[in-house]
PDB file of C-alpha atoms in Angstrom:
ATOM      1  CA  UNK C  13       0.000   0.000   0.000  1.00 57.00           C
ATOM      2  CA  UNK C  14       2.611   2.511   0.834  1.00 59.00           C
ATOM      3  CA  UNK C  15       4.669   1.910  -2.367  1.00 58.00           C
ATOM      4  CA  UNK C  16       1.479   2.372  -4.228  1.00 52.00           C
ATOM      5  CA  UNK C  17       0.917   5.879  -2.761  1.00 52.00           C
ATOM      6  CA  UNK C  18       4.107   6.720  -3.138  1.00 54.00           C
ATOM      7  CA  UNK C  19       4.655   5.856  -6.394  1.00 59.00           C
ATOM      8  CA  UNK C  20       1.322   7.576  -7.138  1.00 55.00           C
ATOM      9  CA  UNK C  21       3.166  11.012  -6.166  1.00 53.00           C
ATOM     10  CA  UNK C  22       5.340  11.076  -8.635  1.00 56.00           C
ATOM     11  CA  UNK C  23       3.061  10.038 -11.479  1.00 56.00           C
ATOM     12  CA  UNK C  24       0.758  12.865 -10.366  1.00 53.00           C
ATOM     13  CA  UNK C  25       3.641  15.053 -11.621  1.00 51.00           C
ATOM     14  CA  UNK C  26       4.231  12.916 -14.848  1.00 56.00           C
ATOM     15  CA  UNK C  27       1.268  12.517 -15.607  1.00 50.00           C
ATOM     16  CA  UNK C  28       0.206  16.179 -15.487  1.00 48.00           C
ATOM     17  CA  UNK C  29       2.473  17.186 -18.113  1.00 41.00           C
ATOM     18  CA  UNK C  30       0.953  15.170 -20.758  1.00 45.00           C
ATOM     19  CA  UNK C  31      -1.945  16.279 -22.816  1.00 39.00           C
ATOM     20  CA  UNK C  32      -4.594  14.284 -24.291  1.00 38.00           C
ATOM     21  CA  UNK C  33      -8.345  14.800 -25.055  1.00 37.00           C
ATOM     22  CA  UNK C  34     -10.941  12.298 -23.681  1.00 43.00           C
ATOM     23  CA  UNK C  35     -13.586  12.697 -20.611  1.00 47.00           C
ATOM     24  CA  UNK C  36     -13.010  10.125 -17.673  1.00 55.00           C
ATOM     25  CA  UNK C  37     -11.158  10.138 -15.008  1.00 80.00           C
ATOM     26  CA  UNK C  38      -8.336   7.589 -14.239  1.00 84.00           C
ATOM     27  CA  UNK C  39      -9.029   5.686 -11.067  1.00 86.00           C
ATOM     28  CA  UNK C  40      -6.969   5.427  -8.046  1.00 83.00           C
ATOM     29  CA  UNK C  41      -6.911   1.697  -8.628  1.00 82.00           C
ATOM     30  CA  UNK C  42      -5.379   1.536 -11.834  1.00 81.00           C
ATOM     31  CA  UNK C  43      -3.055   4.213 -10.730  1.00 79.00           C
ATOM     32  CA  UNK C  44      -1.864   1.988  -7.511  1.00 75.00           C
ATOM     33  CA  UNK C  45      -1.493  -0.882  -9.583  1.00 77.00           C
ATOM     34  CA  UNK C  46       0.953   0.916 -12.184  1.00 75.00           C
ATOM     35  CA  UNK C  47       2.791   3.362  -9.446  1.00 74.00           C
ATOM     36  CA  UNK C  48       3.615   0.413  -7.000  1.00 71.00           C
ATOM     37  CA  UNK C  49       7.050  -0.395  -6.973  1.00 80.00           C
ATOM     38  CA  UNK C  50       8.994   3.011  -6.400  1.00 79.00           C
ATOM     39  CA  UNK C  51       8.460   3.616  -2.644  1.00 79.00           C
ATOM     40  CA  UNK C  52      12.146   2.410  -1.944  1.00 83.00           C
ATOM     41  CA  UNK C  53      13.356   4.822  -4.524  1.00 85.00           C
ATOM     42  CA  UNK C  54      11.661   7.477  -3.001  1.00 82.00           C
ATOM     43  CA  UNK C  55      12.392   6.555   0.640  1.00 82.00           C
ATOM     44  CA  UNK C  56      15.811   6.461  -0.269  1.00 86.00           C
ATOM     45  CA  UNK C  57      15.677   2.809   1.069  1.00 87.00           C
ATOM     46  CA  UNK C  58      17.180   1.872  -2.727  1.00 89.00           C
ATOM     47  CA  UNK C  59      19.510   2.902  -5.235  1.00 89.00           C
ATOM     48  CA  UNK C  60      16.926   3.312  -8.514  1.00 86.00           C
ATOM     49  CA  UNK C  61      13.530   2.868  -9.392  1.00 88.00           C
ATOM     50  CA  UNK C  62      12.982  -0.532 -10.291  1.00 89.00           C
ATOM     51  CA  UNK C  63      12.363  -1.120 -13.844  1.00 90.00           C
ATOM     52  CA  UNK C  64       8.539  -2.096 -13.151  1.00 87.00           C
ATOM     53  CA  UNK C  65       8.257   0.701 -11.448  1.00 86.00           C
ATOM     54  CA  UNK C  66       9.216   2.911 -14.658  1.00 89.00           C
ATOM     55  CA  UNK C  67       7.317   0.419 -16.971  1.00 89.00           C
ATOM     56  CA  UNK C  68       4.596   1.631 -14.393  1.00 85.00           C
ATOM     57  CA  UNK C  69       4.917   4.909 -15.697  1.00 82.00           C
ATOM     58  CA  UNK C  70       5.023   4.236 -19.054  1.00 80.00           C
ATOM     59  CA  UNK C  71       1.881   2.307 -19.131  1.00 83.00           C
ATOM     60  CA  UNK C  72      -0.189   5.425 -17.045  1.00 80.00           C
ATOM     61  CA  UNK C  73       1.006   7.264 -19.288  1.00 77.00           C
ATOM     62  CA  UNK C  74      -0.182   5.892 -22.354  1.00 78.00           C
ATOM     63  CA  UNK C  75      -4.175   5.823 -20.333  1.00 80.00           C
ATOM     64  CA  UNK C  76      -4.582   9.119 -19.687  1.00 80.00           C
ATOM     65  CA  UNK C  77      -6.774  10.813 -22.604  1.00 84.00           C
ATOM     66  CA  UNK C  78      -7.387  14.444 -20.681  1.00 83.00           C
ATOM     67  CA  UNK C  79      -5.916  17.021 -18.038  1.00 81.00           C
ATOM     68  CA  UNK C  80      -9.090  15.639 -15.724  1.00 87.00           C
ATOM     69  CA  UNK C  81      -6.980  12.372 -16.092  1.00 84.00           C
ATOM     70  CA  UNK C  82      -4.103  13.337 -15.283  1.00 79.00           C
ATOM     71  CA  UNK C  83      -5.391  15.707 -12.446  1.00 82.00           C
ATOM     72  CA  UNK C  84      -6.948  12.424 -10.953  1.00 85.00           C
ATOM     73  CA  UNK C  85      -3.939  11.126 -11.266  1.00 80.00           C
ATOM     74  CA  UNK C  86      -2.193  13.983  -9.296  1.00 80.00           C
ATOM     75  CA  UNK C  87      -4.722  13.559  -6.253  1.00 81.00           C
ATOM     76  CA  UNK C  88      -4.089   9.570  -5.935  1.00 81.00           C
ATOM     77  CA  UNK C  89      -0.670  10.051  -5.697  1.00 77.00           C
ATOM     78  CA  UNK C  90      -0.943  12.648  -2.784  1.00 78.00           C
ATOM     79  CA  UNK C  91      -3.372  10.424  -0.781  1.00 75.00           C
ATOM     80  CA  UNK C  92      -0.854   9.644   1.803  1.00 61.00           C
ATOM     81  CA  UNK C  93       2.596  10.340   0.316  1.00 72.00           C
ATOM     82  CA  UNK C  94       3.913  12.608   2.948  1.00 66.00           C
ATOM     83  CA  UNK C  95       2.757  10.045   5.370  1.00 64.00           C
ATOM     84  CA  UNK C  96       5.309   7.760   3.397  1.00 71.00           C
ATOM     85  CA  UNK C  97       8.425   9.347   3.940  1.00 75.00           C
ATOM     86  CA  UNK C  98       8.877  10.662   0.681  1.00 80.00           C
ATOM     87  CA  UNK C  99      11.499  12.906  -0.213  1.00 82.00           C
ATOM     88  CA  UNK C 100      11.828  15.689  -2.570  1.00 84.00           C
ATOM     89  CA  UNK C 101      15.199  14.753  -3.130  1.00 87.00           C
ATOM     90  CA  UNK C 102      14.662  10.938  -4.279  1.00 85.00           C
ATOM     91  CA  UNK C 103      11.209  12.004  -5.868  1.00 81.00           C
ATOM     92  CA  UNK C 104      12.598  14.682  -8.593  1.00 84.00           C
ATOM     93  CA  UNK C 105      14.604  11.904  -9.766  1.00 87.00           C
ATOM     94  CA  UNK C 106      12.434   9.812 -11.390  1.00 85.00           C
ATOM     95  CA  UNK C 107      12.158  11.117 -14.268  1.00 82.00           C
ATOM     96  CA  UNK C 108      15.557  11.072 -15.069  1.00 86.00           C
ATOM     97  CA  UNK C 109      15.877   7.766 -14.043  1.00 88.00           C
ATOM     98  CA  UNK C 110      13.780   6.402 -15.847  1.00 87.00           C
ATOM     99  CA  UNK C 111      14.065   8.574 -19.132  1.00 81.00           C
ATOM    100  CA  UNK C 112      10.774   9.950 -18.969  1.00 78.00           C
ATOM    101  CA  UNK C 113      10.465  13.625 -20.046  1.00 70.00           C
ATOM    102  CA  UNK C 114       8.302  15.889 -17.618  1.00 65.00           C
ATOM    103  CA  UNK C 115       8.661  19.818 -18.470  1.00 59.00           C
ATOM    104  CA  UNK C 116       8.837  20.779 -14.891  1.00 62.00           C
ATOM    105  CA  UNK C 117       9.971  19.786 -11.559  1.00 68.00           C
ATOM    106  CA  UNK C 118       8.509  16.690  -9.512  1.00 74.00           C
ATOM    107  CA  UNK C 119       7.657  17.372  -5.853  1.00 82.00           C
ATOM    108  CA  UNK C 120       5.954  15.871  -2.785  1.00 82.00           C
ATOM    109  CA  UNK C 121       3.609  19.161  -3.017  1.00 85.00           C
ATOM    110  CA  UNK C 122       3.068  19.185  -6.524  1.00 84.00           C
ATOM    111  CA  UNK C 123      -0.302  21.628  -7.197  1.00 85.00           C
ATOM    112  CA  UNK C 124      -2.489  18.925  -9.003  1.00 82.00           C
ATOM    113  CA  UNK C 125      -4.839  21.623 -10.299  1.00 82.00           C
ATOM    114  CA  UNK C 126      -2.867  23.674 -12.625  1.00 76.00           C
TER     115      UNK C 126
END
């Protein structure tokens, strides 16, 4: 559960970036089950997102069809991330890390409804 909210965070960020047209809203479920397997990376407990982890992304990325997605996606990734023991630090360097291009800078407080 916690690696699923963390991971959430930083796809809230990813996510946000990317522009798509289309009506509904991505669900928190589909977004735990993609975002599950970076809350060691973002701990600091490990090295480098895992490669599911950034497969993660890739695949949420590919769903989301509008800004409402990725908005939803924003919020499910906030549900409980600074409860996590997330850092800043770890967090802004996903994208990086897993070659995924943003356009702005990943945080734990990320405004999910700009």
């Amino acid at each position: 559960m916690k690696s699923l909210l963390f991971s959430m965070l930083f796809l809230l960020s990813f996510l946000f970036f990317l522009a798509h047209s289309g009506e509904a809203a991505i669900p928190c479920t589909t977004v735990d089950a993609n975002a599950a397997a970076c809350l060691g990376f973002a701990t600091g407990k490990a090295a480098k997102p895992s490669s599911a982890f950034c497969d993660g992304l890739q695949q949420l990325a590919q769903t989301v069809k509008s800004v409402e997605d990725k908005k939803a996606i924003c919020r499910c990734l906030k549900v409980g991330a600074k409860s996590l023991g997330i850092q800043d630090r770890f967090l802004s360097r996903i994208p990086r890390a897993c070659n995924i291009k943003v356009g702005f800078p990943v945080f734990v407080n990320t405004n999910c409804e700009m």
